[in-house]
PDB file of C-alpha atoms in Angstrom:
ATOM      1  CA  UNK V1428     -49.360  -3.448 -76.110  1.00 44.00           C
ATOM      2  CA  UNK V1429     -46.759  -5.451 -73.562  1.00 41.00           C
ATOM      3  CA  UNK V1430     -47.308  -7.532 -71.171  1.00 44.00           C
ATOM      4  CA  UNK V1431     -44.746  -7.542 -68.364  1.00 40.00           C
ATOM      5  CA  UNK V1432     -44.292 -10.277 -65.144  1.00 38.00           C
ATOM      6  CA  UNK V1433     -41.894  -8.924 -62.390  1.00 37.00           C
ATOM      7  CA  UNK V1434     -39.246 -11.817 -62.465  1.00 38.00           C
ATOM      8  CA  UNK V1435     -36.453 -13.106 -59.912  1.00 40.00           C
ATOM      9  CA  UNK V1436     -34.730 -11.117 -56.966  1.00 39.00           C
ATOM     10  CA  UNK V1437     -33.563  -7.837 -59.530  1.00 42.00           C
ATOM     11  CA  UNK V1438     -37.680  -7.366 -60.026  1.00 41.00           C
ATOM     12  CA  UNK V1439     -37.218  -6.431 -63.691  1.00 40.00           C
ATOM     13  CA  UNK V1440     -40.208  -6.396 -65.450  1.00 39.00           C
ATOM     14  CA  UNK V1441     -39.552  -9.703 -68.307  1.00 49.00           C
ATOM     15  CA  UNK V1442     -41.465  -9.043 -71.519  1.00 48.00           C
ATOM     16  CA  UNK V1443     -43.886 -11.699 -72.002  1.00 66.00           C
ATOM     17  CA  UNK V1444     -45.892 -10.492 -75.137  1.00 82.00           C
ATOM     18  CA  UNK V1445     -45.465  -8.783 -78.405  1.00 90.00           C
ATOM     19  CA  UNK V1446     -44.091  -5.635 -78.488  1.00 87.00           C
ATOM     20  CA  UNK V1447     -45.694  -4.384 -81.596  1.00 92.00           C
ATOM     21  CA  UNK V1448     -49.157  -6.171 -82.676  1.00 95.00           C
ATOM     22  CA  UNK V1449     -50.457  -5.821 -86.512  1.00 95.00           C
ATOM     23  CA  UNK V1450     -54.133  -6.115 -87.573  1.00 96.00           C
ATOM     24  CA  UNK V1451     -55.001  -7.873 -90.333  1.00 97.00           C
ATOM     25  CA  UNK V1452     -55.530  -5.474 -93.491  1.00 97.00           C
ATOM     26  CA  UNK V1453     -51.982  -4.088 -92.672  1.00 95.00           C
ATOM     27  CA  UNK V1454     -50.850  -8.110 -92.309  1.00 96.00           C
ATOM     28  CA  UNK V1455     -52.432  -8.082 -96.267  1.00 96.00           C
ATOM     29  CA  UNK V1456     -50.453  -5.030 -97.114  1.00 95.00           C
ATOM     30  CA  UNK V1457     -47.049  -5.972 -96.009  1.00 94.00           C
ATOM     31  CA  UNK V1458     -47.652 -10.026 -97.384  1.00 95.00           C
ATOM     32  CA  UNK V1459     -48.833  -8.377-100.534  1.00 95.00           C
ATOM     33  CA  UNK V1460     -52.542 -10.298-100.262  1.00 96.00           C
ATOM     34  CA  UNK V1461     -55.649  -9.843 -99.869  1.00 97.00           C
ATOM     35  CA  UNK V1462     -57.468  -9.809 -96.802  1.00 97.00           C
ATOM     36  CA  UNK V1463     -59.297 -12.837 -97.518  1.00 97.00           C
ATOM     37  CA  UNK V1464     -55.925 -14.800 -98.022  1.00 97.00           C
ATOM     38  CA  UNK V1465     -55.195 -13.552 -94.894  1.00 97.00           C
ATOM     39  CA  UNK V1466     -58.261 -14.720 -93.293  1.00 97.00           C
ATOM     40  CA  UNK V1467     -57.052 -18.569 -94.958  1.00 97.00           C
ATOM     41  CA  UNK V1468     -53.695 -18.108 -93.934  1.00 96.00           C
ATOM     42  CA  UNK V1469     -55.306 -17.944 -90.301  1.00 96.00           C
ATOM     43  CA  UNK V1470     -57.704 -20.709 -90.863  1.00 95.00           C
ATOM     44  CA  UNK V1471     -55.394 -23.162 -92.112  1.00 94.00           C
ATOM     45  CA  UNK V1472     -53.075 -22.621 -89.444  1.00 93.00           C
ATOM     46  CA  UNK V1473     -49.937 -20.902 -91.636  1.00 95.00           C
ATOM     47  CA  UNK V1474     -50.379 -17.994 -89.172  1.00 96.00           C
ATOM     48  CA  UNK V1475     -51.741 -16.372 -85.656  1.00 96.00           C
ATOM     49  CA  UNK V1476     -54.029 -14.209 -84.662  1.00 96.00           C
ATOM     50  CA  UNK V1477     -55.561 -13.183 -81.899  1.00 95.00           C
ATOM     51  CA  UNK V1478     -58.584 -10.447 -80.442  1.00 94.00           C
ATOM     52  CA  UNK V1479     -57.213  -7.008 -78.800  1.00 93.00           C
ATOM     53  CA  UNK V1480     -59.889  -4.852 -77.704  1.00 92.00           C
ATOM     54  CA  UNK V1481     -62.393  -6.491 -80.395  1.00 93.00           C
ATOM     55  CA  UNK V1482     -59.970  -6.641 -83.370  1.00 95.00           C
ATOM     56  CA  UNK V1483     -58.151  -9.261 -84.368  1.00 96.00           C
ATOM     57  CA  UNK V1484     -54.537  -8.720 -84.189  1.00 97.00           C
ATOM     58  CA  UNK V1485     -51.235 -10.769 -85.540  1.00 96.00           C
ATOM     59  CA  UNK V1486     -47.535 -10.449 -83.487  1.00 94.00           C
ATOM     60  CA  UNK V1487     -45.412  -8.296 -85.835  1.00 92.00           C
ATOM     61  CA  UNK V1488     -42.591 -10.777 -85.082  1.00 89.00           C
ATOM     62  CA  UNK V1489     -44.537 -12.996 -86.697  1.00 92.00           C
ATOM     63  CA  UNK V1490     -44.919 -11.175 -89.894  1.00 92.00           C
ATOM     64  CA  UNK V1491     -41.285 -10.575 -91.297  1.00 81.00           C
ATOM     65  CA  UNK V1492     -39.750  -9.377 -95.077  1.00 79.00           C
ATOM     66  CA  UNK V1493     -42.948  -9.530 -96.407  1.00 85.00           C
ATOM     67  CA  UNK V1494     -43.528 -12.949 -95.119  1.00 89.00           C
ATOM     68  CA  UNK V1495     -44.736 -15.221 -92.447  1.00 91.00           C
ATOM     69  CA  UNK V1496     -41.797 -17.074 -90.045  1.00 89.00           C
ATOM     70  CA  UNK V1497     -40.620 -20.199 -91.991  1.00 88.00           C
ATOM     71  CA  UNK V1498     -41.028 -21.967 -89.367  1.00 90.00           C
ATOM     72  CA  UNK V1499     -44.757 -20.616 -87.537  1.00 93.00           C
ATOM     73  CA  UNK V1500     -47.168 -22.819 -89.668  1.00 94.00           C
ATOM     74  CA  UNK V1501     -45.108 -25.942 -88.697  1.00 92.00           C
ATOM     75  CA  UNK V1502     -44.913 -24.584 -84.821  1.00 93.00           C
ATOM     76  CA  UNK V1503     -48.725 -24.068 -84.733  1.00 95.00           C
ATOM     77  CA  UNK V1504     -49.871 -27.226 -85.711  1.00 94.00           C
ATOM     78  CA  UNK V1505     -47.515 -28.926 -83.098  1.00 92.00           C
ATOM     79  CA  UNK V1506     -48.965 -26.700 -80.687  1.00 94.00           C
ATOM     80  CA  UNK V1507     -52.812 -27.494 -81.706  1.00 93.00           C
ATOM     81  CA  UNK V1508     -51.798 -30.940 -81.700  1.00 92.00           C
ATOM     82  CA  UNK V1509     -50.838 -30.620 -77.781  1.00 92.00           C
ATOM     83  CA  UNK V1510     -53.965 -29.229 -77.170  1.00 93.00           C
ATOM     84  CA  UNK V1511     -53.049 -25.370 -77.400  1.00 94.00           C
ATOM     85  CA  UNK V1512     -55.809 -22.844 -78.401  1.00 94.00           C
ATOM     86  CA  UNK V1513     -54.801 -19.450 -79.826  1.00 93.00           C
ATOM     87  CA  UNK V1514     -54.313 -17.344 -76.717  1.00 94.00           C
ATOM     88  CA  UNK V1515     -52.314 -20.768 -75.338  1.00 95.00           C
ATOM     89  CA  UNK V1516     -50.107 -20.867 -78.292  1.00 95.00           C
ATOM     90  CA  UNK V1517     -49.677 -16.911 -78.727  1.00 94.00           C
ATOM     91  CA  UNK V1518     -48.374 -17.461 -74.600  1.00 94.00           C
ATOM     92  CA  UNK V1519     -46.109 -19.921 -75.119  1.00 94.00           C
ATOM     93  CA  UNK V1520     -44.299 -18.550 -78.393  1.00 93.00           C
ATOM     94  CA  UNK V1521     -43.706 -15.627 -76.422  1.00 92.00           C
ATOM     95  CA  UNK V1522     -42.820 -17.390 -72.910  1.00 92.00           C
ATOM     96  CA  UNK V1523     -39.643 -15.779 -71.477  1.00 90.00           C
ATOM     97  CA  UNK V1524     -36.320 -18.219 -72.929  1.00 85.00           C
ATOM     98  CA  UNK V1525     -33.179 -16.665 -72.799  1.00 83.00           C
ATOM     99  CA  UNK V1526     -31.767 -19.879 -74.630  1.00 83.00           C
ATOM    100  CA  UNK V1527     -33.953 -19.140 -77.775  1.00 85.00           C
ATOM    101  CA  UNK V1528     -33.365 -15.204 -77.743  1.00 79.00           C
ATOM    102  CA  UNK V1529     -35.799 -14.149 -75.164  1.00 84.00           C
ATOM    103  CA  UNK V1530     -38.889 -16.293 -76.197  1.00 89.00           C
ATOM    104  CA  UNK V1531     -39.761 -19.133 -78.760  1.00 90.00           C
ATOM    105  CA  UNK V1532     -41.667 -16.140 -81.208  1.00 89.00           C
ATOM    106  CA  UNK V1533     -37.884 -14.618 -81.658  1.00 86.00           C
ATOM    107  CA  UNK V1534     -35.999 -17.354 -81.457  1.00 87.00           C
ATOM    108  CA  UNK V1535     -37.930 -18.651 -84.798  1.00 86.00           C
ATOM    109  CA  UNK V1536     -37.005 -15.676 -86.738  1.00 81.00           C
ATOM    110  CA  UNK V1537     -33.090 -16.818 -86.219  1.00 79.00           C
ATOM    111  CA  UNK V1538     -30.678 -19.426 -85.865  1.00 82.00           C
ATOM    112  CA  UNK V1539     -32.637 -21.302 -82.776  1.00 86.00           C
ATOM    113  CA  UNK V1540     -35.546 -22.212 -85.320  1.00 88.00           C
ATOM    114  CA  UNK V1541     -35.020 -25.725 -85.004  1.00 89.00           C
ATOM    115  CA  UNK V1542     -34.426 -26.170 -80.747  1.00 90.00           C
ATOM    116  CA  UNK V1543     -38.202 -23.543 -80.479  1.00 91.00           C
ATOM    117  CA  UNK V1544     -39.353 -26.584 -82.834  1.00 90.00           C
ATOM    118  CA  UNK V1545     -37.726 -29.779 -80.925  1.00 90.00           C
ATOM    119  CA  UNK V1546     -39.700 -28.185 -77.821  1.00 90.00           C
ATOM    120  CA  UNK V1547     -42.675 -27.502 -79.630  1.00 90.00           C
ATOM    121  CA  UNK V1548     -43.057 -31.299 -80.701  1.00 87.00           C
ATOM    122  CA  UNK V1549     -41.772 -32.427 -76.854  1.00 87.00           C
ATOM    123  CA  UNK V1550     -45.496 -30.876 -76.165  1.00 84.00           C
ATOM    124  CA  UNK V1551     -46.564 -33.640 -77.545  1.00 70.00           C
ATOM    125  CA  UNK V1552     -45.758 -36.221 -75.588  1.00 67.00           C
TER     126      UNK V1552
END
């Protein structure tokens, strides 16, 4: 399921969501936990889910070697902090940024980790 906005004079369709969306008993399989760590894991804020047609649903970009993005917990609270629900936060992580490889969600599963972060805590202020 991908969400596309036409962008700039070209008109090519930017992707502006995830391209591949996981739900949360195969999030338990491939963290090797159980679905009520899971369920913790989204409580406490270590990771992101959201509701697709009436099931909740975690960005496999997200969800990487067995493990959650270093960096996600950390980006989430900063972004609850400024006032971001779930849906606001799932938007913004996956807001078109060239400068971050294509959007903040990417960008923290490489080497621009720490600039999705700085702009995560500008949110702040």
């Amino acid at each position: 399921m991908t969400d596309s906005v036409t962008v700039g004079e070209a008109g090519a369709p930017q992707p502006t969501g995830p391209t591949e969306w996981i739900n949360l008993p195969d999030v338990a399989d491939k963290l090797g936990v159980s679905i009520s760590k899971v369920h913790q894991m989204i409580r406490d804020g270590a990771l992101l889910a959201v509701r697709r047609d009436g099931v909740r649903v975690v960005p496999a970009e997200l969800v990487a070697n067995s493990t959650v993005l270093k960096h996600l917990p950390g980006i989430l609270t900063l972004l609850r902090d400024a006032g971001y629900n779930d849906e606001e936060a799932l938007r913004w992580l996956y807001e078109p940024d060239a400068t971050v490889d294509g959007c903040g969600a990417k960008g923290l599963g490489g080497d621009r980790a720490r600039e999705v972060k700085r702009r995560a805590q500008a949110l702040g202020f």
